[in-house]
Short mmCIF file of C-alpha atoms in Angstrom, two decimals:
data_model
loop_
_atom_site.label_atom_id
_atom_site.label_comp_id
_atom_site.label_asym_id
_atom_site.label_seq_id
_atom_site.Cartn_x
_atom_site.Cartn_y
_atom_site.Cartn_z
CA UNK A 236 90.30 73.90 105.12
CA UNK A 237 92.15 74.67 102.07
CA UNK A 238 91.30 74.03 98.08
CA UNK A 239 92.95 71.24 96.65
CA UNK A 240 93.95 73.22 94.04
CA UNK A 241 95.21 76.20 95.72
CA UNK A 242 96.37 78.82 93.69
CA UNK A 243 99.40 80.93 95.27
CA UNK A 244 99.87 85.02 94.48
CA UNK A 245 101.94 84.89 91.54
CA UNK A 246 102.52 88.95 90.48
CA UNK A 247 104.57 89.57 87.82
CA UNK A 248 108.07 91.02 88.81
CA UNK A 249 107.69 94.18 86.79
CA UNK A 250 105.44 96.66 89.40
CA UNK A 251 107.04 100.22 89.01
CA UNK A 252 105.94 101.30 92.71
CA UNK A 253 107.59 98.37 94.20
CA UNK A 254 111.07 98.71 91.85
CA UNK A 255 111.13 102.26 92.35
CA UNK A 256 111.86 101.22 96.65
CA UNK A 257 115.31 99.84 97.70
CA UNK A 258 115.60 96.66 98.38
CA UNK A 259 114.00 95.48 102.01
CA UNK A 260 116.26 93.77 104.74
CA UNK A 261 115.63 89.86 104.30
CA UNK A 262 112.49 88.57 105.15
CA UNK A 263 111.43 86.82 108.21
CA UNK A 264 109.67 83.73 107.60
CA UNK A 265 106.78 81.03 109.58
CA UNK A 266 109.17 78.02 110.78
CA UNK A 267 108.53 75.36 113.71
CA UNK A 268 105.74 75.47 115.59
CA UNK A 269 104.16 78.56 116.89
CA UNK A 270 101.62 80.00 118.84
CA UNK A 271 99.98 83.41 118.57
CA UNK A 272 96.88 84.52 120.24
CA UNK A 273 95.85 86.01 117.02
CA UNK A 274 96.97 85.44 113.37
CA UNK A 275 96.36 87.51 110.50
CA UNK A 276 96.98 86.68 107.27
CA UNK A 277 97.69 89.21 104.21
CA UNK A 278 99.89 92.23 104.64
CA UNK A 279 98.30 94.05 102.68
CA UNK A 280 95.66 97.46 103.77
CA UNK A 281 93.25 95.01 105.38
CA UNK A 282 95.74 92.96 107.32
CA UNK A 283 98.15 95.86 108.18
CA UNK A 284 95.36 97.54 109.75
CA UNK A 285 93.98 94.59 111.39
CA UNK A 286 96.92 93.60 113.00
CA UNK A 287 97.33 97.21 114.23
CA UNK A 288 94.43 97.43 115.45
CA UNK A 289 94.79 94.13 117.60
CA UNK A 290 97.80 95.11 119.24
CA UNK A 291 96.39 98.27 120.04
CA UNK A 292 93.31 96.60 121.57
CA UNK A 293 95.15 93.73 123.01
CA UNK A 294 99.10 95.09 124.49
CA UNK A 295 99.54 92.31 125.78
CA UNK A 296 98.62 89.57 123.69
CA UNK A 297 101.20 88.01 120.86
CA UNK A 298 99.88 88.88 117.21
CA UNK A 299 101.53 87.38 114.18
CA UNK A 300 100.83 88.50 110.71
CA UNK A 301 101.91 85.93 107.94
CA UNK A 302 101.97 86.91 104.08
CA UNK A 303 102.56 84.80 101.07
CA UNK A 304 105.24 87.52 99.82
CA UNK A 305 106.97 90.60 100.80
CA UNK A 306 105.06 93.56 101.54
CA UNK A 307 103.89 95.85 99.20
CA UNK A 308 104.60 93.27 96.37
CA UNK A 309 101.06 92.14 95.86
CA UNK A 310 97.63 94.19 95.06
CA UNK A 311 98.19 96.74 98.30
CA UNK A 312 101.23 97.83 96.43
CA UNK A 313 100.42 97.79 92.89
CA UNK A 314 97.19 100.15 92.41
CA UNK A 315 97.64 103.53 91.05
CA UNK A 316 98.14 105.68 94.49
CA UNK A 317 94.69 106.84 94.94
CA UNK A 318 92.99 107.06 98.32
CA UNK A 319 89.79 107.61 97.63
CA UNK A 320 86.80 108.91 99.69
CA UNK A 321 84.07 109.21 97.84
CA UNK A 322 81.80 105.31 96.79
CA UNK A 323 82.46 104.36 92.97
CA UNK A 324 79.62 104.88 90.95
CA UNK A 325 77.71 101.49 91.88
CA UNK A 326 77.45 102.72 95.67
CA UNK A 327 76.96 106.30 94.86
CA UNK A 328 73.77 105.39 93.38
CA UNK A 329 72.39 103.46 96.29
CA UNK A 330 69.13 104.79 96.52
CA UNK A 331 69.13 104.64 100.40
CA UNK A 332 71.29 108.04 101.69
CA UNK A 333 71.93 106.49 104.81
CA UNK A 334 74.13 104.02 102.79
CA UNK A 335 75.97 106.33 101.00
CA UNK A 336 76.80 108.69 103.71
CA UNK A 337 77.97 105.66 106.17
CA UNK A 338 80.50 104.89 103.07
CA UNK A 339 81.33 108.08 102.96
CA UNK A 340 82.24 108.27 106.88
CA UNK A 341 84.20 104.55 106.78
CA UNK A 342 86.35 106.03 103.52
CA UNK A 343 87.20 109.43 105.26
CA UNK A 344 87.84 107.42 108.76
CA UNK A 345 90.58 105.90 106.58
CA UNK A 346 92.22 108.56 105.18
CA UNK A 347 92.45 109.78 108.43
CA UNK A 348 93.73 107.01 109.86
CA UNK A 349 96.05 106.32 106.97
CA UNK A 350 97.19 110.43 107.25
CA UNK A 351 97.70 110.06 111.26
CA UNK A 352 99.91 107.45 110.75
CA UNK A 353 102.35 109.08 107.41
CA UNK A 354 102.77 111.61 109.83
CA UNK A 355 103.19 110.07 112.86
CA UNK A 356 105.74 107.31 111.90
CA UNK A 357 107.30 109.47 108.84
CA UNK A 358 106.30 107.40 106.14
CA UNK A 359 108.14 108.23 102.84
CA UNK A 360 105.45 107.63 100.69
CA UNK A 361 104.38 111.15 98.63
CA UNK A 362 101.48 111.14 100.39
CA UNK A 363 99.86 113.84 98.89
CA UNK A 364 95.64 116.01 99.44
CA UNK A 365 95.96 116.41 95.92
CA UNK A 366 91.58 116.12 95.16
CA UNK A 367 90.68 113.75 92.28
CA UNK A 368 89.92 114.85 88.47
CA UNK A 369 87.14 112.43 86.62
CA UNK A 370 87.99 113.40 83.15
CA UNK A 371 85.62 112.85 79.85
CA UNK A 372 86.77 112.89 76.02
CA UNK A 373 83.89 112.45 74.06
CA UNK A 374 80.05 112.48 74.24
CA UNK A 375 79.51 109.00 76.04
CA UNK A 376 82.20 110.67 78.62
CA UNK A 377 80.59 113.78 79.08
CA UNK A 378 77.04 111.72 79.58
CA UNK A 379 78.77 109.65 82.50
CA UNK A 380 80.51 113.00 83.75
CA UNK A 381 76.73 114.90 83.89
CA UNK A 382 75.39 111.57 86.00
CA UNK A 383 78.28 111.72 88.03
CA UNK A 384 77.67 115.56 88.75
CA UNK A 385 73.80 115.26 89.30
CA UNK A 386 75.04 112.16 91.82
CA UNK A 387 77.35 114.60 93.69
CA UNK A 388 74.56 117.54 94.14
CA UNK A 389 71.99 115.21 95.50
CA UNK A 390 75.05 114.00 97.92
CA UNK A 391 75.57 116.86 98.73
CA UNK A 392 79.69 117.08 98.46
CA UNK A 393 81.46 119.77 96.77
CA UNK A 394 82.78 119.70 93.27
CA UNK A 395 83.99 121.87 90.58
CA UNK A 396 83.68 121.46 86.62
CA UNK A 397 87.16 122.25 84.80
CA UNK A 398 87.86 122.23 81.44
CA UNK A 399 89.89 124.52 78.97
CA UNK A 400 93.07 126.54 79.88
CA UNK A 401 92.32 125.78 83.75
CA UNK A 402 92.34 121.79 83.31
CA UNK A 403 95.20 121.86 80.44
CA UNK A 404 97.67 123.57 82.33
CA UNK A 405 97.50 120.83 85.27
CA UNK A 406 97.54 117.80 83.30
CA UNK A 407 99.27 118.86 80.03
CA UNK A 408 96.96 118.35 77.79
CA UNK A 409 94.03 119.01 75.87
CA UNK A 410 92.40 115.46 74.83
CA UNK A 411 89.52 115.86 77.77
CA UNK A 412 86.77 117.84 76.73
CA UNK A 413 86.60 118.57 81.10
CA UNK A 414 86.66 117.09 84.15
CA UNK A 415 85.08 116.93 87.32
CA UNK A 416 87.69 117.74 90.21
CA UNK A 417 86.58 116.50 93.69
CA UNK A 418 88.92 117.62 96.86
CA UNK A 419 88.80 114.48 99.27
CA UNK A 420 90.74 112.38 97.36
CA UNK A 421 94.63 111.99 98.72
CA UNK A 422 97.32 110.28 96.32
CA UNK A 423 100.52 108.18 97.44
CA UNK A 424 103.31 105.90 96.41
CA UNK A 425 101.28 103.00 97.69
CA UNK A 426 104.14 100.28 97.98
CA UNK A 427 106.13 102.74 99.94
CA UNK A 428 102.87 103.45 102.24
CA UNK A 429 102.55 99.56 102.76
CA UNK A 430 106.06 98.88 103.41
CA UNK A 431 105.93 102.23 106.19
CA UNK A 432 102.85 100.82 107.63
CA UNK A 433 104.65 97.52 108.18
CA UNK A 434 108.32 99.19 109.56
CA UNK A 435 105.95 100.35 112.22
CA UNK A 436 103.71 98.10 113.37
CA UNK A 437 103.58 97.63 117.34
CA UNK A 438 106.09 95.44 119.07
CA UNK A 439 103.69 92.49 119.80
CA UNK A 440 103.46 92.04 116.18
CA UNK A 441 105.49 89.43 114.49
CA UNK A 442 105.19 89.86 110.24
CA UNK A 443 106.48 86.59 108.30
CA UNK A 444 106.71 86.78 104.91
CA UNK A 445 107.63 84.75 101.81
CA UNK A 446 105.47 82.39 104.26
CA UNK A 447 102.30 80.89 102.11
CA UNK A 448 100.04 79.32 104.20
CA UNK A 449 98.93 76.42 102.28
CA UNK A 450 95.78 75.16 104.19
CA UNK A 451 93.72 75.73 107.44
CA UNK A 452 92.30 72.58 109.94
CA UNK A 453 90.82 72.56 113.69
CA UNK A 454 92.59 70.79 116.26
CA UNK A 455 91.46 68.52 118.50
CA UNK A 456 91.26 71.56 121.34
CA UNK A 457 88.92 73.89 118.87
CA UNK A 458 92.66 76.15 117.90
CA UNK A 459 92.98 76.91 114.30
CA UNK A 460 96.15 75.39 112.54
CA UNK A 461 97.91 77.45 109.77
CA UNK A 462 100.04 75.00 107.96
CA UNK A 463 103.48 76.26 106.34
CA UNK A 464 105.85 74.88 104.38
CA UNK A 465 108.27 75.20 106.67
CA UNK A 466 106.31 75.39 110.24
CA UNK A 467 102.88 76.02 111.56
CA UNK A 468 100.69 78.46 113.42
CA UNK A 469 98.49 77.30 115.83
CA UNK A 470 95.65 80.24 117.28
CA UNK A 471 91.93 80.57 118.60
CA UNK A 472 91.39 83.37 116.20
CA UNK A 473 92.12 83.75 112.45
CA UNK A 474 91.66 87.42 110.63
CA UNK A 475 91.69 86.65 106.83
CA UNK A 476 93.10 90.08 104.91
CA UNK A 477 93.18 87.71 101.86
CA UNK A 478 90.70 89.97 99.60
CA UNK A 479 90.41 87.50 96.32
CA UNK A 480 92.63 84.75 98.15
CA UNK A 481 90.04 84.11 100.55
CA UNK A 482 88.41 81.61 98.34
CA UNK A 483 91.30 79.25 98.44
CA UNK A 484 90.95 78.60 101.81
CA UNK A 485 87.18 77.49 101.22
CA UNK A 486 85.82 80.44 102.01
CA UNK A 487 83.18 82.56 99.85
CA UNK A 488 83.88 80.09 97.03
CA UNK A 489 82.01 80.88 93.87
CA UNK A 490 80.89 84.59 94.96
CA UNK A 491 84.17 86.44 94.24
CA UNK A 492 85.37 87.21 90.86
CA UNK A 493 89.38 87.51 90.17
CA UNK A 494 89.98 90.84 87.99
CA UNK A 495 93.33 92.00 86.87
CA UNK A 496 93.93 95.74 85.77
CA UNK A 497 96.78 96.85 84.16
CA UNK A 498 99.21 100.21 84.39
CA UNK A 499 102.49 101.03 82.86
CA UNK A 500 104.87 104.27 83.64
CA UNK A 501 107.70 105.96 82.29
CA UNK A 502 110.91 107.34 83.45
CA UNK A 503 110.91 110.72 85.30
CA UNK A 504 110.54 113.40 82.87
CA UNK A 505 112.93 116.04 83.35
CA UNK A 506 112.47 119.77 84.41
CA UNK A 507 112.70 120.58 80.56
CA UNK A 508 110.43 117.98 79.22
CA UNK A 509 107.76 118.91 82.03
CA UNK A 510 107.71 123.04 80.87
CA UNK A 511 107.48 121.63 77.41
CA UNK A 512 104.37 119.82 77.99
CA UNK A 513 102.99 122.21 80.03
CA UNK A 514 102.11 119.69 82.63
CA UNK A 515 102.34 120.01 86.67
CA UNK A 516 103.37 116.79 88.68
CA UNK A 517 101.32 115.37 91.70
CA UNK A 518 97.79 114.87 89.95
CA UNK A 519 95.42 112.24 89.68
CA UNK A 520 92.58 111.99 86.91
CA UNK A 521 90.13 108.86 86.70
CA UNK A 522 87.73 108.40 83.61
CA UNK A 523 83.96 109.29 83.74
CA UNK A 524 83.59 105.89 81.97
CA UNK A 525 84.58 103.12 84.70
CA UNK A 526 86.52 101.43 81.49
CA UNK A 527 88.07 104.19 80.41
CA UNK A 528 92.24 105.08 81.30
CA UNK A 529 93.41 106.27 84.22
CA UNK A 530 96.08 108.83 84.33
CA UNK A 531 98.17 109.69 87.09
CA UNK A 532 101.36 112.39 87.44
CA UNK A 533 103.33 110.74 90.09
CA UNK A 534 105.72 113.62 92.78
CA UNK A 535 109.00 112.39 90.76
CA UNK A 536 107.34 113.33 87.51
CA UNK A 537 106.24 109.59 86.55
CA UNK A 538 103.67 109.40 83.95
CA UNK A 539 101.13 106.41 84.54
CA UNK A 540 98.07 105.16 82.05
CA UNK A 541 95.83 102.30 83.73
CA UNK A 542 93.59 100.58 81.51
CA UNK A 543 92.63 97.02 80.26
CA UNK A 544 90.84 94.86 82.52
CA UNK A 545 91.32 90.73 82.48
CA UNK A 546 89.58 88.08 84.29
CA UNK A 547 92.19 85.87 85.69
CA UNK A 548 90.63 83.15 87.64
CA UNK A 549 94.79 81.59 87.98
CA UNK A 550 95.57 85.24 89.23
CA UNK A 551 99.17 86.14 87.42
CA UNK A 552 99.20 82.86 85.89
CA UNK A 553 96.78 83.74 83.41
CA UNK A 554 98.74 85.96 81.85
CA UNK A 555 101.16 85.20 79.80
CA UNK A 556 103.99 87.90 77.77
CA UNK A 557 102.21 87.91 74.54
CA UNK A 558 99.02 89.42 76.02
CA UNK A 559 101.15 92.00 78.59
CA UNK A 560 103.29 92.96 75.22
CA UNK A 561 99.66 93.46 73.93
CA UNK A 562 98.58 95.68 77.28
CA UNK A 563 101.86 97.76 76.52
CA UNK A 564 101.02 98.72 73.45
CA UNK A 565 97.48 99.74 74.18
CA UNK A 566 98.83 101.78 77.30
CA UNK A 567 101.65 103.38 74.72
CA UNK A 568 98.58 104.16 72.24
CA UNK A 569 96.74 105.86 75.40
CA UNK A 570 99.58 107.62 76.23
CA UNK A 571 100.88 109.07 72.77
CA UNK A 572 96.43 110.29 72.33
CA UNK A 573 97.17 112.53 75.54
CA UNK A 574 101.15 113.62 74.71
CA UNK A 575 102.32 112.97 70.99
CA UNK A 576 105.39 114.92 72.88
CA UNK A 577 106.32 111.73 74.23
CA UNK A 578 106.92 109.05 71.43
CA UNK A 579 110.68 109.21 72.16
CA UNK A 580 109.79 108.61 76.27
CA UNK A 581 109.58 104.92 77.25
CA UNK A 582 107.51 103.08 79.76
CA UNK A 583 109.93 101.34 82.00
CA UNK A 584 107.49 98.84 83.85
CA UNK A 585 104.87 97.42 83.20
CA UNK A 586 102.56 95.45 85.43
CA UNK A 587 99.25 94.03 86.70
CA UNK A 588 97.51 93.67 90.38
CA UNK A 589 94.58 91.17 91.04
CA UNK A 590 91.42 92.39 93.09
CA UNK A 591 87.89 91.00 93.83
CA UNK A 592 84.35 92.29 92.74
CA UNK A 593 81.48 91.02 92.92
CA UNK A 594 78.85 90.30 90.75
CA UNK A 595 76.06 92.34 93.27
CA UNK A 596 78.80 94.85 94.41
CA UNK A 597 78.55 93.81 97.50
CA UNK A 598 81.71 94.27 99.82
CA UNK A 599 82.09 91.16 102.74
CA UNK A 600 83.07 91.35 106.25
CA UNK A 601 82.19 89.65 108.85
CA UNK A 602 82.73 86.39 110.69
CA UNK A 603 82.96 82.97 108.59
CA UNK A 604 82.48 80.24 111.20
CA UNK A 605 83.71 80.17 115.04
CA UNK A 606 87.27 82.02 115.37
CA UNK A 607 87.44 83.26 111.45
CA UNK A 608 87.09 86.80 110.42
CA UNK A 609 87.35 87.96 107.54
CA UNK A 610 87.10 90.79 105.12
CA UNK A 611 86.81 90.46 101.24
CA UNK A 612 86.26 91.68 97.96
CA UNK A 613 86.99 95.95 97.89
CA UNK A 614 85.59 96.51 94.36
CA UNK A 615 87.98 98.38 93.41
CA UNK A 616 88.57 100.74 96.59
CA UNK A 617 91.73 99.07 97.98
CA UNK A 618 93.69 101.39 99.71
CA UNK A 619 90.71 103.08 101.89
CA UNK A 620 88.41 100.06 102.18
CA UNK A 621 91.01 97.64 102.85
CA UNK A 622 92.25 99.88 105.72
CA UNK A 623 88.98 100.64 107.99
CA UNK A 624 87.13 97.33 107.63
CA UNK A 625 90.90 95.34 108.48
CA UNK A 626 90.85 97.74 111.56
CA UNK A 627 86.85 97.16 111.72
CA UNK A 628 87.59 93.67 111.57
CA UNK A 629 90.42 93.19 114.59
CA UNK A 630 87.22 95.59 116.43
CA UNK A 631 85.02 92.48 115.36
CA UNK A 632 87.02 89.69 116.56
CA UNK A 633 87.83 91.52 120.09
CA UNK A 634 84.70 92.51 120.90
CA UNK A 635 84.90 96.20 120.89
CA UNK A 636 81.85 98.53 120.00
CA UNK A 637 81.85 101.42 117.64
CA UNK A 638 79.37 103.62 115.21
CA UNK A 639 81.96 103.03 112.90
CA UNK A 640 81.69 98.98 113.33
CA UNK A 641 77.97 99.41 113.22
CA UNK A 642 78.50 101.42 110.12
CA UNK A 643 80.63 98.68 108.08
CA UNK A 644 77.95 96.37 109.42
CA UNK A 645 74.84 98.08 107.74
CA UNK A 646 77.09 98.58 104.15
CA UNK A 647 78.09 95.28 103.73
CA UNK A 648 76.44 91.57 102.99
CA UNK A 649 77.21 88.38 101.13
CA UNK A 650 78.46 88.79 97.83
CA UNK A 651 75.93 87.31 95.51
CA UNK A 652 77.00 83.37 93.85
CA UNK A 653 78.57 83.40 90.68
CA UNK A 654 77.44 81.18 87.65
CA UNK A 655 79.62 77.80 87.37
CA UNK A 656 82.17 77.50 85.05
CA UNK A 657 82.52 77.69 81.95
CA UNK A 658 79.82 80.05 81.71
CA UNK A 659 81.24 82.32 84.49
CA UNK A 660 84.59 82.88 82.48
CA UNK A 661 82.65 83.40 79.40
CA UNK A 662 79.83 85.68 80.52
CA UNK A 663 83.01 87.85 82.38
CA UNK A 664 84.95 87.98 79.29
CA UNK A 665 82.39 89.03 76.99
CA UNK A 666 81.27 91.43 79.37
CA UNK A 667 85.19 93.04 79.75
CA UNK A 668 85.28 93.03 76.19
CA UNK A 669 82.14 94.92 75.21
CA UNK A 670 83.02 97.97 78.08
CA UNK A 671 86.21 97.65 76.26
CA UNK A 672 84.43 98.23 72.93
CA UNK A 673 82.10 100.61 74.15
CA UNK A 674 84.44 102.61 76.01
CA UNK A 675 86.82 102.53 73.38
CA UNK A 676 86.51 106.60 72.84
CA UNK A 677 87.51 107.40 76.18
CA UNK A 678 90.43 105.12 76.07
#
C-alpha cells in the first residue's frame, strides 16, 4: 500500500554534519527484480540497527536495506550529536517508575551498543562521554531547571548544579544563570556515525540507496513487493525504519505529526579566537525550557545554536528560503546573546531535519499487519531510540526473546489520532508559536 500522494524526503542540501564528510563512493541502487529474505527500509539509527541485528540473528539469510537517499543525509544525520540516556521531560514524569527505569535501560543499551561498535569498527565520528548541561537564563528557566532537578532525585541518577566561574569557563559564557550537568550523555558527529555504521554492516547485507520505494502490495504467494523506480523487491518480511515516512506507506496515518527543527554552525574557530572567549570545545548544553536553544561546541571547534521548530506536513517542501533566511537570523541573534565576540564569525550552513511526535508521546513499535514491522515516531530521541528498538525490532520479526524486547514492549503503544486537517495544522502552529513566545527569554 502506498499514499497516492506520497511525499518523498526532500532535505535541504545545506546540513553542516553531512558537508563537513568527503564525498561517499557512488551509490548502489534497487534495479531488476530481487529477492531478499528480509528488507529494511530507512538507513537511518532504526534501520542500521535493524538490519544488523538480522544478519547477526540470521548468517545465513540475504538482508537488503533500501533508503530513499544516501546515508546520513536525512534526520539520522542532521540532529545535533547528542546521544542521550536519560527520557525527555514528558517520560521522566511518568508517574509509574517501572516505566522510567525500563527507558532508562533501552537508552543506555544503546549507547552501549552504539560505543561497542565506534570502537570496534573505528568509526571516525568524535564520539565523545562528554555528560549533558541543561542550561537556564531567566526565571521561567530556572523554574523548569528546579522540576527537572526534583525529577532527577526522585530517579534517583546523579547530577550536579553549575553555574558561575565553573559553568563559564566550559562554555564561554555567562548568559545562563546555571545549569544542570548530567554524565550519561555521549556526543558525536552523527552523519559520520551513520555513514561508519553503514561501511560496516555484515556481508549478507546489501544497502541501496538513492532507491525510493514508491509503494508496497501483496503478491499472489502472501510476499511483500517493494516497488522501485527502477526494479523491485520482493520478501516475506518488511522492517519499516521510516520514523515520520511511515505514514506514506499507509501506515499510522493521522497519529504522527511531521516537526522540523532547525540548527546553523560556524566555521572552526581558531586556537586564538577559542582563548579569547574563554570557551573549551567538545560540550553539549540543552535548554531547561524544551523551546529554548540548544548549544553545542563541536571537537573541531564548531559552534552550533538549534532552535525554531516548524510543522511541515510536505517535510522539506514546506520550507521555502525566505523563512530559512528568517531561521538564520534568529539563530545569529541566539548566537551574538551568548558571544557578542563573534559578530565578525559566520555561520556556514544552515539546515533543518524532520522527526515525528506524537500528540500522546507515545513512541510505536511493533508489528503492523502479517510480515510488517515497524518502528516510529522517537520524539525527539533519535540517535538512542532509533538504535535499540531498530535492533528490538529485527529481535521482533525473528522471533528471539529478550528483557530488553519485553522492555520496549511495556514503554511503547499506539500513538494517539490526530485532529483532521485544517484544524491539525492550525492547532500545531499556534501551539509552536506560543512556546516560541513563551520561551522567548531563554532563546
Amino acid at each position: 500500500m502506498n499514499s497516492p500522494t506520497m511525499h518523498l524526503p526532500h532535505d535541504d542540501h545545506d546540513c553542516g554534519w553531512y558537508g563537513a564528510l568527503p564525498s561517499p563512493a557512488p551509490a548502489k541502487r534497487l534495479s531488476g527484480q530481487q529477492q531478499a529474505d528480509y528488507a529494511v527500509i530507512g538507513a537511518g539509527f532504526a534501520g542500521l540497527a535493524a538490519a544488523r541485528r538480522l544478519a547477526e540473528q540470521k548468517p545465513g539469510a540475504r538482508i537488503v536495506l533500501i533508503d530513499a537517499q544516501r546515508v546520513g543525509y536525512g534526520a539520522s544525520g542532521r540532529n545535533s550529536g547528542f546521544v542521550i540516556d536519560l527520557p525527555h521531560k514528558m517520560a521522566l514524569e511518568h508517574p509509574d517508575p517501572a516505566h522510567k527505569q525500563r527507558l532508562l535501560g533501552l537508552n543506555r543499551a544503546a549507547i552501549d551498543q552504539l560505543q561497542g561498535l565506534v570502537q570496534q569498527h573505528q568509526i571516525d565520528c568524535q564520539w565523545s562521554h562528554a555528560g549533558k548541561y541543561q542550561g537556564a537564563v531567566g526565571p521561567r528557566g530556572l523554574a523548569y531547571l528546579e522540576h527537572f532537578e526534583r525529577l532527577m532525585t526522585e530517579l534517583g541518577e546523579p547530577f550536579r548544579s553549575v553555574e558561575g566561574d565553573e559553568l563559564a569557563n566550559v562554555i564561554g559564557t555567562r548568559h545562563y544563570s546555571r545549569a544542570v550537568y548530567t554524565p550519561g550523555c555521549y556526543l558525536m558527529q552523527p552523519a559520520a556515525l551513520v555513514r561508519g555504521l553503514a561501511d560496516s554492516l555484515p556481508k549478507n547485507v546489501e544497502l541501496l540507496e538513492q532507491s525510493p520505494i514508491l509503494g508496497l502490495k501483496r503478491d499472489s504467494k502472501g510476499q511483500w513487493l517493494l516497488q522501485g523506480s527502477d526494479g523491485q523487491v520482493r520478501t516475506p518480511s518488511l522492517l519499516l525504519g521510516t520514523s515520520i515516512f511511515t505514514q506514506e506507506f499507509g501506515y499510522l496515518r493521522s497519529r504522527l505529526l511531521p516537526v522540523m527543527t532547525f540548527a546553523s554552525w560556524t566555521r572552526p574557530l581558531s586556537q586564538a579566537e577559542m582563548v579569547a572567549i574563554g570557551i573549551q570545545p567538545d560540550w553539549g548544553l540543552t535548554p531547561a525550557d524544551h523551546a529554548g536553544t540548544t548549544v553545542r561546541m563541536t571537537q573541531d571547534n564548531r559552534l552550533i545554536i538549534r532552535n525554531t521548530y516548524k510543522h511541515v506536513p510536505r517535510y522539506g517542501k514546506s520550507v521555502n528560503e525566505a523563512t530559512r533566511e528568517e531561521i538564520r537570523a534568529g539563530h545569529r541573534k541566539a548566537l551574538l546573546a551568548r558571544y557578542p565576540q563573534l559578530a565578525g564569525v559566520p555561520f556556514t550552513h544552515t539546515w533543518g531535519g524532520v522527526y515525528a511526535i506524537s500528540r500522546n508521546f507515545t513512541n510505536f513499535f511493533g508489528e503492523l499487519e502479517t510480515g510488517v514491522y515497524a518502528t516510529a515516531c522517537d520524539n525527539g530521541v533519535g540517535a538512542a531510540w532509533g538504535t535499540i528498538s531498530g535492533a528490538l525490532l529485527a529481535d521482533l520479526a525473528v522471533g528471539a526473546e529478550s528483557r530488553h524486547l519485553q522492555d520496549i514492549q511495556a514503554v511503547t503503544g499506539m500513538p494517539s489520532r490526530n485532529p483532521p486537517e485544517p484544524l491539525l495544522g492550525l492547532g500545531v502552529r499556534t501551539r509552536i508559536r506560543m512556546a516560541a513566545w513563551n520561551s522567548r527569554s531563554e532563546l
